[in-house]
Amino acid sequence: DRKSGSSELSQQSVGGAEPMKGSGRVEQAILQSSPILEALGNAKTVYNNNSSRFGKFIQLQFNEKGFIEGGRILDYLLEKNRVVRQNPAERNYHIFYALLCGADEEMKKKFQLYDPGKYHYLNQSGCVGDASIDDAADFERVKAGMVTMEFSEENMVDVFQVLAGILHLGNIRFVTAGGAQIEGRKILQLVANLLSLDVYQLEDALTKKMMVMRGEEITTPLDVNQASDSRDSMAMALYATTFRWVLKKINSRIHGQESFLFIGVLDIFGFENFQVNRFEQFNINFANEKLQEYFNKHIFSLEQHEYNKEGIQWVEIDWVDNTECLDLIEKKLGILDLLDEESRFPKGTDQTFLAKLHSAHANNSYYVKPKVSGTTFGIKHYAGEVMYDTGGLLEKNRDTFRDDILNALKDSRSDFIYDLFEHMEPSTSDQQRGGRSRLRKKATVSSQFKDSLHSLMSTLSQANPYFVRCIKPNGSKVSNRFEPDLVMSQLRYSGMMETVRIRRAGFPVRRLFEDFIFRYRVLARGIAGSSRDVAGSVAKQFEPSEVHWQLGKTKIFLREHLETVLEKEREKQLEAVARIIQAWMIGFLTRKRFLRTKRGIVLIQKIYRGHFYRKEYLKIRRAVLVFQKFARGWSARKLYHRLLEEKRLEEERLREEERQRKEEKQRELERLEEERKTQEVEEMRARLAEEERQKTAAQELKKRRSEEESKRAVAKAREIERVRKRQEEAEREARKRAEESTRMAEEAALAAAEEAERLAAEQSAMLEAEAEQAAISQIAELDSALRAAEEDSDDEETVSLAPPGPGSELAERRMSELPPGIEEKTIEGYLTMKAGSKWKRRWCVLKFGTFMYFRGKQDFVRAGWMEKKGGGTGTLSRRNWKKRFFVLRDDRKLSYYEKDEEAAKPLGVINIAEAKDILDHGTKKANSFGIEVVGRVYHIIAESDEDCRAWVSVLKKMQQSSDVEVKLMKSESMNSRNAVGTLDISNIESCTPLESVSKPTAFTIITADRVFQFIADTMGDMNAWVTALQPTGLGDTVTGPSAVIENGWLIKESFSKKLRTKRYFVLNDQGLDYYKSTDTSVPPVGQILINSLCTVYLSEDATGKDASHSSFIVNSRRRFYKLTAKSHADAQRWVHSILDVIDCRPPIITPTEKLIDDIKDAKPKEIEAIYRINPILCYTSSQLKSSLLPLPYGNVQSQKAKTRGYGTLQEEALRIFNSLQDQESSGDPIPVIQGILQTCFDLPQLRNEVYCQLIKQTNTTQLDSIAVLRNWQVLACMCSSFLPARKFLRYLRFHLKRYQDSFPHTEMVKFSNFCTEAVKRTRQRDYPPSREEIIACLGRRELTAVVHCFGGGTCKISINSSTTAGEVVHKLSLGIGVMDSKNRFALFEQCGDLSKAIEDRAVIADVLAKFERYEAHGINEGGRRWRLFFKLFCFLDINVSADSLESGFMFEQAYNDVIQGRFPTAATQTLVRLAALRIQHDVGDYKSGAWIPNLETVYPVKKKVQKEEELDKGYTLKGTLRGLGKGTLRKLKNS
């Protein structure tokens, strides 16, 4: 009973031939898609357990050899209503039951899946299961099919998660409480989590309706029925878009080339006629009625047309024409029109719709009006009369998928859900500028069904159809049972009976004369004549009466009987000929088989002989080897013994020589020892005698000269020391003078050489100056002409003079390393450039939207000035550091020069390929590195630490890289860091040829602050440069005359000269042209080019003497213009027209934005190539010259931005980037972070830009850099505060994941993980984060908030940047056990007596940031601090247990409201008694000397009580605010 199996058999049959290589994979993929589509598009109905509830049109694409090369599946007429409601005894789509039965425990726990009977969308019909359907097995087949279709694991989880969300969405219930309210927030939170939606936004989308009227948003609550319709429409939209996404994914897997021919298989639901037919049956039968019309046209109408065209005589057969039935349904004022009209009518009901049907179509023969009034109407279809029930018809037809729901789904944090609705436009556009809105009717379900049906019929009309009718043998869905009446009715309804009749009455077989003769040529032997005569003669041979055949104009028409006779006779003739051919073929094959056998026998004999003789040869060879083995063994053993004996004799000789050496050494040692002892004895005797003599002399002189001798010795020692020092100083000074004289001599020689070179250079410069004098005078004339043009233009933008000429002789090469889809054109060549008063030849390059000019051709990898140690012949010269210009070329050689000139000769060359090592630290000096080669180490000092690291990195890469990688490094070196100067293409206002006779190849580049003058070598080069440098990249292309949109006189103000001139302005689709008169045939005075970034708005102040004038501002790329119209209405009209032009201009895409789009669609290997080739995506220490993303021109017009003094968005973007770069030197990064976040909150247009800047500055391998750490900290705070647009959010997630994969277990990855979690939960914020929140983000931890309550209690809770007040209330209510209470609790902002409830959706971090601002501005009551307070928001049930915590909350809150004077009280006596009881409760019974800390806590001191009332009652209040007097306490006690 699985109807869709027929389509699978069709697919298998058409691909039954032997497949080509790769064809089988496509066929298998197409077949594997069937389980997925059946699960998502089929359901159990009353007549079929696997009925297709959508039309499936499968295109099988074939190549020229007839094999399947691809496929495509188109869907039509998906029955979306089945998702939310089913008829009795029917089921929803199979996938829901398969998911619930086949999901594993982990998935069930993650999606909170239960039994099918617990879901509203599955249990309405009373049928949740069927014995013939194995849902668990179907789920496994679906997953296997998804794997074959190359669904990733993430894709599968996303699909199943949406399906689970749809099921839980159906369980949301609504109750009436001032409009529809959701009953139970737990299921709402679950749906929001599964669909990644904000729970409060989802609640508003389901229960409220937002409308825009006269520029204001009006929100109205929905009733319960409307809220249920919104829920159902959301479920239907989710299912339909998911179904289309799955189909798109399958098509991307099986797609082929569009040029292939295809065979299409259409599988669609059949005609339905139940006991109760509803909206679904009406749509299905309408589709079948349309298909029947198509069937009739081909089977009956085209059949009769064919006979009439060929002139065949036959009796026409009447057949059932259902055109009038279709007119009843779909023509103007038909059933569908009336249904749509009544569905859009607010007060339309099913009864009013039925009444309109009876009134409009009661007289139509195909319309059936019941005799008894009820809720039904009937239509006489081709298959019979069907009665339809109108109950719920309008409700099912209304598509209540409102824009609020669409916007909520587009705001989903799930990229999958966003992709489902990305291209779905709202039915009502946002409020347009100037109060205009563009409306379009929301399509109803029936109109969508009708459009889909027309699309299907359009597809079928372009094909050659073959019809296959599925006939059901019985109505019980069992095997081996045939019901003739049911089969006959199906044959009659499907038009098969008429087909049989026309086949029997007509000529079913028809062939062209040529085809007929070709097929039956064996029967036409000997017949000559035209093809028509030959065909007639052959037919007349077998049917002379001409009853069963007729001749047409181009074809012969046969009946089946005659065709059978012809085929039999043809087979006989062919069989006779075939026997002759067989005889010859059998003989040929027999001889061929004999010869093959003979060759085989000869081959066997040859092989056997070879085997035999080889065997004999091997036997003899083995014997010879044995002899050789024994002979070699005997010879080896003999040699071994001889060598062994020689070794023994040599060892004995060596041992004897060693023994003799030891004995000789021992004798020598003994002799030396005897001599030493004798000498020591002699020395000792002499020393003793001398000592005795000296002792005697010393004793004699000791008393006499002891003191004198000691003084002289000391003085003499000092004098000797002074003399020695003077000698050393003299020697040092002499050496220094000698070295200085040597150095001065060398420097003098060097100075002389440099002076000679300078004189030669000056002479050459003088000659060159004389040669270029003529060119200088011409350029001077150009300058004067430009200045005159600028003065005459009234400070206006000029139109380009002439388009660039065709042709280019410059080399335009495409970088081979770029991945597919990324194309960058590089233009390079020599240009002569005016620098001051001289002309210099520069190597110019246009690359990545930047024009760069270099001193010479960039044929090197890296170049720059550095200091090198050594270089002279003297000792001092070798120790000195000389500044040299180093150039590293792609041949792996590092050359160094004395000057930075292209023709300079190198002083030396270092071969990096032969270097042993590149030393990170060459000397103890900073920024130094070394290059170790054979026999020497070169010590070099770079200009900065960054430059040193870059040189070391490039040199190491040069050692290890291949030739291809070296070429890539060379191409990467052509950047602005090595250039003499750069110019951003976006800053070029115009680039035009000079058109000078003497300099025909000269051209100028004009920017806002400078004029550049160049001379190319050839005219072709000049044209190429002018074409490439034209400012057309930003959409400022003038394409010729355009239609006039608006024109009129306006007053234009010049801000530079303070002039006001009247000009005639003409607005076209390119911009604003202005003229001096209304004659627009002359060239305009100037033009304001308009692109998508231009802005226009009304000026705030009225200008001119006439107050009726109104001015507006137009911001273009280069400057802004203030224009004044006659009236405010005219100004508004101009503003609206210019805005329309801006909207129609193509969007501007910067290189960064384009690369982000390329990364989204690129493969992993291509992504790395993109990052490697495009440094614009990576970290830089240089300042930006322009923003990374396109930003609107002009100043920001919001009031908040004006009060804070912001400039243009471009200026603010560059200012933020500079702040990011200055963070490294900042001791406290928090003020910088607060400033950046405040700017992003004030200027939301900058959020995407700042995110791209942070991603760029964190995309680096410098993991230990303080600047990178600061950037990660800013990014963490940004992710906790707000999110970028969807495209940049994907780029952010990709960057975070790439960083986590590339640098695991690092400090930066911790910030990356924190950002990943933050973007999953970040909500819309109203305030920038507070200082405490920023500190928490820097520490990657949660924020602590203190919540107060009555009685002085406090509670510390941990929150993140997205925790809402509702979540805190839920957590506190759960903690104190009041979750089941009917009373509603809430958080309040409190400061003294000031108190304000906080909405559940409010972010607590926002509230804390607001408190910080209040404190900074001194906004409080009595100097008290703002705090969070937890208390009851609404008393709904006062019957609570007196012992419960909730009762205590209620009492404390009620008491506090009384003493604060919020409740009306009877008298002061009551308040005094209440205060006394409270004091007794808090401090106990009265005691002498008792003290009350604060009277305001128990008594409303500030309440004004009438003095007369106090006197009448006799009660007075004594004491101060801090306590009560004794008299008062006594009265309180007596009372």
Short mmCIF file of C-alpha atoms in Angstrom, two decimals, residues 41 115 181 192 249 259 262 303 323 380 398 441 450 474 551 610 635 700 879 1077 1080 1148 1195 1209 1279 1464:
data_model
loop_
_atom_site.label_atom_id
_atom_site.label_comp_id
_atom_site.label_asym_id
_atom_site.label_seq_id
_atom_site.Cartn_x
_atom_site.Cartn_y
_atom_site.Cartn_z
CA GLY A 41 5.96 14.56 2.78
CA ASP A 115 5.02 9.64 23.53
CA GLN A 181 -2.02 34.87 27.69
CA ALA A 192 12.21 29.23 22.74
CA LYS A 249 20.10 20.03 0.26
CA SER A 259 22.05 21.37 -20.43
CA PHE A 262 15.82 14.85 -18.55
CA GLU A 303 -5.91 13.20 -30.71
CA THR A 323 -13.25 23.42 -18.35
CA LYS A 380 -19.54 18.08 -9.92
CA ARG A 398 -6.22 32.35 6.48
CA LYS A 441 -1.73 41.54 0.33
CA LYS A 450 -3.15 27.89 -6.68
CA ASN A 474 -9.81 -2.70 -2.89
CA LEU A 551 -3.06 7.49 -45.54
CA GLY A 610 60.40 -25.13 -21.62
CA SER A 635 89.93 -21.83 0.69
CA GLU A 700 121.11 44.79 65.48
CA ARG A 879 83.79 47.08 15.24
CA SER A 1077 19.67 77.58 -16.75
CA THR A 1080 19.86 70.77 -20.06
CA ILE A 1148 28.79 49.02 -2.13
CA ASN A 1195 27.19 63.16 10.33
CA LEU A 1209 30.74 57.41 10.95
CA CYS A 1279 29.85 39.90 22.78
CA PRO A 1464 -5.72 55.14 53.55
#
